[in-house]
mmCIF file with all atom_site columns, C-alpha atoms in Angstrom:
data_model
loop_
_atom_site.group_PDB
_atom_site.id
_atom_site.type_symbol
_atom_site.label_atom_id
_atom_site.label_alt_id
_atom_site.label_comp_id
_atom_site.label_asym_id
_atom_site.label_entity_id
_atom_site.label_seq_id
_atom_site.pdbx_PDB_ins_code
_atom_site.Cartn_x
_atom_site.Cartn_y
_atom_site.Cartn_z
_atom_site.occupancy
_atom_site.B_iso_or_equiv
_atom_site.pdbx_formal_charge
_atom_site.auth_seq_id
_atom_site.auth_comp_id
_atom_site.auth_asym_id
_atom_site.auth_atom_id
_atom_site.pdbx_PDB_model_num
ATOM 1   C CA . GLN A 1 1   ? -31.281 -183.153 106.516 1.00 87.00 ? 707 GLN A CA 1
ATOM 2   C CA . VAL A 1 2   ? -33.613 -184.922 108.907 1.00 92.00 ? 708 VAL A CA 1
ATOM 3   C CA . GLN A 1 3   ? -37.145 -183.866 109.668 1.00 94.00 ? 709 GLN A CA 1
ATOM 4   C CA . VAL A 1 4   ? -39.464 -185.056 112.430 1.00 95.00 ? 710 VAL A CA 1
ATOM 5   C CA . VAL A 1 5   ? -43.179 -184.361 112.088 1.00 96.00 ? 711 VAL A CA 1
ATOM 6   C CA . GLU A 1 6   ? -45.943 -185.131 114.577 1.00 96.00 ? 712 GLU A CA 1
ATOM 7   C CA . SER A 1 7   ? -49.619 -185.602 113.811 1.00 96.00 ? 713 SER A CA 1
ATOM 8   C CA . GLY A 1 8   ? -52.798 -186.898 115.404 1.00 97.00 ? 714 GLY A CA 1
ATOM 9   C CA . GLY A 1 9   ? -53.589 -184.272 117.991 1.00 95.00 ? 715 GLY A CA 1
ATOM 10  C CA . GLY A 1 10  ? -56.972 -182.709 118.514 1.00 97.00 ? 716 GLY A CA 1
ATOM 11  C CA . LEU A 1 11  ? -59.894 -182.174 120.840 1.00 98.00 ? 717 LEU A CA 1
ATOM 12  C CA . VAL A 1 12  ? -61.264 -185.174 122.719 1.00 98.00 ? 718 VAL A CA 1
ATOM 13  C CA . GLN A 1 13  ? -63.681 -185.655 125.595 1.00 98.00 ? 719 GLN A CA 1
ATOM 14  C CA . PRO A 1 14  ? -62.495 -186.979 128.956 1.00 98.00 ? 720 PRO A CA 1
ATOM 15  C CA . GLY A 1 15  ? -62.191 -190.742 128.791 1.00 98.00 ? 721 GLY A CA 1
ATOM 16  C CA . GLY A 1 16  ? -61.503 -190.650 125.067 1.00 98.00 ? 722 GLY A CA 1
ATOM 17  C CA . SER A 1 17  ? -58.502 -191.787 123.067 1.00 98.00 ? 723 SER A CA 1
ATOM 18  C CA . LEU A 1 18  ? -56.031 -190.351 120.596 1.00 98.00 ? 724 LEU A CA 1
ATOM 19  C CA . ARG A 1 19  ? -53.026 -191.735 118.769 1.00 98.00 ? 725 ARG A CA 1
ATOM 20  C CA . LEU A 1 20  ? -50.101 -189.447 118.029 1.00 98.00 ? 726 LEU A CA 1
ATOM 21  C CA . SER A 1 21  ? -47.667 -190.260 115.240 1.00 97.00 ? 727 SER A CA 1
ATOM 22  C CA . CYS A 1 22  ? -44.086 -189.084 114.761 1.00 96.00 ? 728 CYS A CA 1
ATOM 23  C CA . VAL A 1 23  ? -42.450 -189.611 111.368 1.00 96.00 ? 729 VAL A CA 1
ATOM 24  C CA . ALA A 1 24  ? -38.732 -189.115 110.791 1.00 94.00 ? 730 ALA A CA 1
ATOM 25  C CA . SER A 1 25  ? -37.454 -188.616 107.265 1.00 93.00 ? 731 SER A CA 1
ATOM 26  C CA . GLY A 1 26  ? -34.139 -187.802 105.614 1.00 91.00 ? 732 GLY A CA 1
ATOM 27  C CA . SER A 1 27  ? -30.601 -189.107 105.884 1.00 89.00 ? 733 SER A CA 1
ATOM 28  C CA . ILE A 1 28  ? -31.178 -191.589 108.692 1.00 89.00 ? 734 ILE A CA 1
ATOM 29  C CA . LEU A 1 29  ? -28.913 -194.547 109.321 1.00 87.00 ? 735 LEU A CA 1
ATOM 30  C CA . ARG A 1 30  ? -30.232 -195.861 112.599 1.00 88.00 ? 736 ARG A CA 1
ATOM 31  C CA . PHE A 1 31  ? -32.795 -195.184 115.291 1.00 89.00 ? 737 PHE A CA 1
ATOM 32  C CA . TYR A 1 32  ? -31.687 -195.135 118.911 1.00 90.00 ? 738 TYR A CA 1
ATOM 33  C CA . THR A 1 33  ? -34.421 -193.749 121.143 1.00 93.00 ? 739 THR A CA 1
ATOM 34  C CA . MET A 1 34  ? -37.667 -191.845 120.901 1.00 95.00 ? 740 MET A CA 1
ATOM 35  C CA . GLY A 1 35  ? -39.390 -189.817 123.526 1.00 96.00 ? 741 GLY A CA 1
ATOM 36  C CA . TRP A 1 36  ? -42.701 -188.038 123.833 1.00 98.00 ? 742 TRP A CA 1
ATOM 37  C CA . TYR A 1 37  ? -42.773 -184.857 125.896 1.00 98.00 ? 743 TYR A CA 1
ATOM 38  C CA . ARG A 1 38  ? -45.567 -182.458 126.720 1.00 98.00 ? 744 ARG A CA 1
ATOM 39  C CA . GLN A 1 39  ? -45.878 -178.880 127.852 1.00 98.00 ? 745 GLN A CA 1
ATOM 40  C CA . ALA A 1 40  ? -49.020 -177.453 129.372 1.00 96.00 ? 746 ALA A CA 1
ATOM 41  C CA . PRO A 1 41  ? -49.615 -173.688 129.556 1.00 92.00 ? 747 PRO A CA 1
ATOM 42  C CA . GLY A 1 42  ? -47.539 -172.126 132.296 1.00 94.00 ? 748 GLY A CA 1
ATOM 43  C CA . LYS A 1 43  ? -45.677 -175.354 133.007 1.00 96.00 ? 749 LYS A CA 1
ATOM 44  C CA . GLU A 1 44  ? -42.308 -176.786 132.108 1.00 97.00 ? 750 GLU A CA 1
ATOM 45  C CA . ARG A 1 45  ? -41.927 -179.415 129.428 1.00 97.00 ? 751 ARG A CA 1
ATOM 46  C CA . GLU A 1 46  ? -42.105 -182.894 130.939 1.00 97.00 ? 752 GLU A CA 1
ATOM 47  C CA . LEU A 1 47  ? -41.073 -186.301 129.702 1.00 98.00 ? 753 LEU A CA 1
ATOM 48  C CA . VAL A 1 48  ? -44.070 -188.565 129.129 1.00 98.00 ? 754 VAL A CA 1
ATOM 49  C CA . ALA A 1 49  ? -42.644 -191.777 127.668 1.00 98.00 ? 755 ALA A CA 1
ATOM 50  C CA . THR A 1 50  ? -39.581 -193.182 125.948 1.00 97.00 ? 756 THR A CA 1
ATOM 51  C CA . ILE A 1 51  ? -38.724 -196.239 123.888 1.00 96.00 ? 757 ILE A CA 1
ATOM 52  C CA . HIS A 1 52  ? -35.274 -197.643 123.166 1.00 94.00 ? 758 HIS A CA 1
ATOM 53  C CA . ARG A 1 53  ? -34.287 -199.457 119.997 1.00 90.00 ? 759 ARG A CA 1
ATOM 54  C CA . ALA A 1 54  ? -34.045 -202.631 122.072 1.00 90.00 ? 760 ALA A CA 1
ATOM 55  C CA . GLY A 1 55  ? -37.708 -202.201 122.953 1.00 91.00 ? 761 GLY A CA 1
ATOM 56  C CA . SER A 1 56  ? -37.518 -201.095 126.563 1.00 96.00 ? 762 SER A CA 1
ATOM 57  C CA . THR A 1 57  ? -39.990 -198.414 127.539 1.00 97.00 ? 763 THR A CA 1
ATOM 58  C CA . TYR A 1 58  ? -40.463 -195.834 130.278 1.00 98.00 ? 764 TYR A CA 1
ATOM 59  C CA . TYR A 1 59  ? -43.578 -193.959 131.366 1.00 98.00 ? 765 TYR A CA 1
ATOM 60  C CA . VAL A 1 60  ? -44.074 -191.122 133.799 1.00 98.00 ? 766 VAL A CA 1
ATOM 61  C CA . ASP A 1 61  ? -46.303 -192.280 136.660 1.00 98.00 ? 767 ASP A CA 1
ATOM 62  C CA . SER A 1 62  ? -49.227 -190.071 135.648 1.00 97.00 ? 768 SER A CA 1
ATOM 63  C CA . VAL A 1 63  ? -49.717 -191.928 132.331 1.00 98.00 ? 769 VAL A CA 1
ATOM 64  C CA . LYS A 1 64  ? -48.857 -195.509 133.301 1.00 98.00 ? 770 LYS A CA 1
ATOM 65  C CA . GLY A 1 65  ? -51.584 -197.903 132.260 1.00 97.00 ? 771 GLY A CA 1
ATOM 66  C CA . ARG A 1 66  ? -53.172 -195.304 129.962 1.00 98.00 ? 772 ARG A CA 1
ATOM 67  C CA . PHE A 1 67  ? -50.505 -194.446 127.370 1.00 98.00 ? 773 PHE A CA 1
ATOM 68  C CA . THR A 1 68  ? -48.510 -196.807 125.168 1.00 98.00 ? 774 THR A CA 1
ATOM 69  C CA . ILE A 1 69  ? -45.397 -195.841 123.221 1.00 98.00 ? 775 ILE A CA 1
ATOM 70  C CA . SER A 1 70  ? -44.350 -197.875 120.199 1.00 96.00 ? 776 SER A CA 1
ATOM 71  C CA . ARG A 1 71  ? -42.276 -197.619 117.039 1.00 93.00 ? 777 ARG A CA 1
ATOM 72  C CA . ASP A 1 72  ? -42.344 -199.098 113.546 1.00 90.00 ? 778 ASP A CA 1
ATOM 73  C CA . ASN A 1 73  ? -38.676 -199.134 112.548 1.00 83.00 ? 779 ASN A CA 1
ATOM 74  C CA . ALA A 1 74  ? -39.456 -200.016 108.938 1.00 83.00 ? 780 ALA A CA 1
ATOM 75  C CA . LYS A 1 75  ? -41.463 -196.809 108.624 1.00 86.00 ? 781 LYS A CA 1
ATOM 76  C CA . ASN A 1 76  ? -39.259 -194.623 110.875 1.00 87.00 ? 782 ASN A CA 1
ATOM 77  C CA . THR A 1 77  ? -42.490 -193.822 112.681 1.00 92.00 ? 783 THR A CA 1
ATOM 78  C CA . GLY A 1 78  ? -43.261 -193.699 116.365 1.00 95.00 ? 784 GLY A CA 1
ATOM 79  C CA . TYR A 1 79  ? -46.596 -193.627 118.110 1.00 97.00 ? 785 TYR A CA 1
ATOM 80  C CA . LEU A 1 80  ? -48.146 -192.621 121.402 1.00 98.00 ? 786 LEU A CA 1
ATOM 81  C CA . GLN A 1 81  ? -51.490 -194.318 121.982 1.00 98.00 ? 787 GLN A CA 1
ATOM 82  C CA . MET A 1 82  ? -53.382 -192.371 124.635 1.00 98.00 ? 788 MET A CA 1
ATOM 83  C CA . THR A 1 83  ? -56.479 -193.782 126.307 1.00 98.00 ? 789 THR A CA 1
ATOM 84  C CA . SER A 1 84  ? -58.643 -192.764 129.257 1.00 98.00 ? 790 SER A CA 1
ATOM 85  C CA . LEU A 1 85  ? -57.606 -189.184 128.634 1.00 98.00 ? 791 LEU A CA 1
ATOM 86  C CA . LYS A 1 86  ? -58.018 -186.632 131.395 1.00 98.00 ? 792 LYS A CA 1
ATOM 87  C CA . PRO A 1 87  ? -58.247 -182.840 131.276 1.00 97.00 ? 793 PRO A CA 1
ATOM 88  C CA . GLU A 1 88  ? -54.795 -182.687 132.894 1.00 97.00 ? 794 GLU A CA 1
ATOM 89  C CA . ASP A 1 89  ? -53.374 -184.400 129.808 1.00 98.00 ? 795 ASP A CA 1
ATOM 90  C CA . THR A 1 90  ? -54.083 -181.216 127.859 1.00 98.00 ? 796 THR A CA 1
ATOM 91  C CA . ALA A 1 91  ? -50.784 -179.934 126.469 1.00 98.00 ? 797 ALA A CA 1
ATOM 92  C CA . VAL A 1 92  ? -48.659 -179.538 123.383 1.00 98.00 ? 798 VAL A CA 1
ATOM 93  C CA . TYR A 1 93  ? -47.000 -182.899 122.753 1.00 98.00 ? 799 TYR A CA 1
ATOM 94  C CA . TYR A 1 94  ? -43.529 -183.065 121.229 1.00 98.00 ? 800 TYR A CA 1
ATOM 95  C CA . CYS A 1 95  ? -41.679 -185.984 119.709 1.00 97.00 ? 801 CYS A CA 1
ATOM 96  C CA . ASN A 1 96  ? -37.924 -186.346 120.103 1.00 96.00 ? 802 ASN A CA 1
ATOM 97  C CA . GLN A 1 97  ? -35.929 -188.919 118.185 1.00 95.00 ? 803 GLN A CA 1
ATOM 98  C CA . ASN A 1 98  ? -32.234 -189.700 118.674 1.00 93.00 ? 804 ASN A CA 1
ATOM 99  C CA . LEU A 1 99  ? -30.967 -190.833 115.301 1.00 92.00 ? 805 LEU A CA 1
ATOM 100 C CA . GLU A 1 100 ? -27.687 -191.745 113.689 1.00 91.00 ? 806 GLU A CA 1
ATOM 101 C CA . VAL A 1 101 ? -27.361 -189.760 110.495 1.00 91.00 ? 807 VAL A CA 1
ATOM 102 C CA . TYR A 1 102 ? -25.067 -190.043 107.496 1.00 88.00 ? 808 TYR A CA 1
ATOM 103 C CA . GLY A 1 103 ? -21.596 -189.123 108.665 1.00 86.00 ? 809 GLY A CA 1
ATOM 104 C CA . GLY A 1 104 ? -21.938 -191.261 111.769 1.00 84.00 ? 810 GLY A CA 1
ATOM 105 C CA . SER A 1 105 ? -23.082 -188.737 114.350 1.00 90.00 ? 811 SER A CA 1
ATOM 106 C CA . VAL A 1 106 ? -26.026 -189.362 116.677 1.00 91.00 ? 812 VAL A CA 1
ATOM 107 C CA . ARG A 1 107 ? -28.258 -186.334 117.047 1.00 93.00 ? 813 ARG A CA 1
ATOM 108 C CA . ALA A 1 108 ? -31.517 -185.393 118.678 1.00 95.00 ? 814 ALA A CA 1
ATOM 109 C CA . PHE A 1 109 ? -34.316 -184.178 116.446 1.00 96.00 ? 815 PHE A CA 1
ATOM 110 C CA . TRP A 1 110 ? -37.525 -182.511 117.621 1.00 96.00 ? 816 TRP A CA 1
ATOM 111 C CA . GLY A 1 111 ? -40.889 -182.173 115.979 1.00 96.00 ? 817 GLY A CA 1
ATOM 112 C CA . GLN A 1 112 ? -42.899 -178.976 115.914 1.00 96.00 ? 818 GLN A CA 1
ATOM 113 C CA . GLY A 1 113 ? -45.427 -180.141 118.483 1.00 97.00 ? 819 GLY A CA 1
ATOM 114 C CA . VAL A 1 114 ? -49.100 -181.070 118.289 1.00 98.00 ? 820 VAL A CA 1
ATOM 115 C CA . GLN A 1 115 ? -51.934 -179.800 120.483 1.00 98.00 ? 821 GLN A CA 1
ATOM 116 C CA . VAL A 1 116 ? -53.957 -182.260 122.552 1.00 98.00 ? 822 VAL A CA 1
ATOM 117 C CA . THR A 1 117 ? -56.988 -180.835 124.326 1.00 98.00 ? 823 THR A CA 1
ATOM 118 C CA . VAL A 1 118 ? -59.127 -182.936 126.658 1.00 98.00 ? 824 VAL A CA 1
ATOM 119 C CA . SER A 1 119 ? -62.376 -181.169 127.453 1.00 97.00 ? 825 SER A CA 1
ATOM 120 C CA . SER A 1 120 ? -66.095 -181.762 127.576 1.00 95.00 ? 826 SER A CA 1
#
């Protein structure tokens, strides 16, 4: 069994910062990719950022220069550092990790989501 749990959300004023964490635990052999997604009320879930095991990263244009995705492989933990937050960043943020598990299969695992609210 593999579990992915996010933390670090909350209420922050415009211009503020938050760091989201995503911890994977269980029968994990290898990490492949991690992605952060978000879903605002009434909108579809969108991809925010990804990181590959080789270190390459991707960011949606709206967060470039403000968000940074990273991962600590020793801790099976990923992060999304968010700075200069805007009200339009308000959403539920989800972590997705593609992991090789015991048995050799590579599967996608999702966290439960964490609320980020940017408001004065």
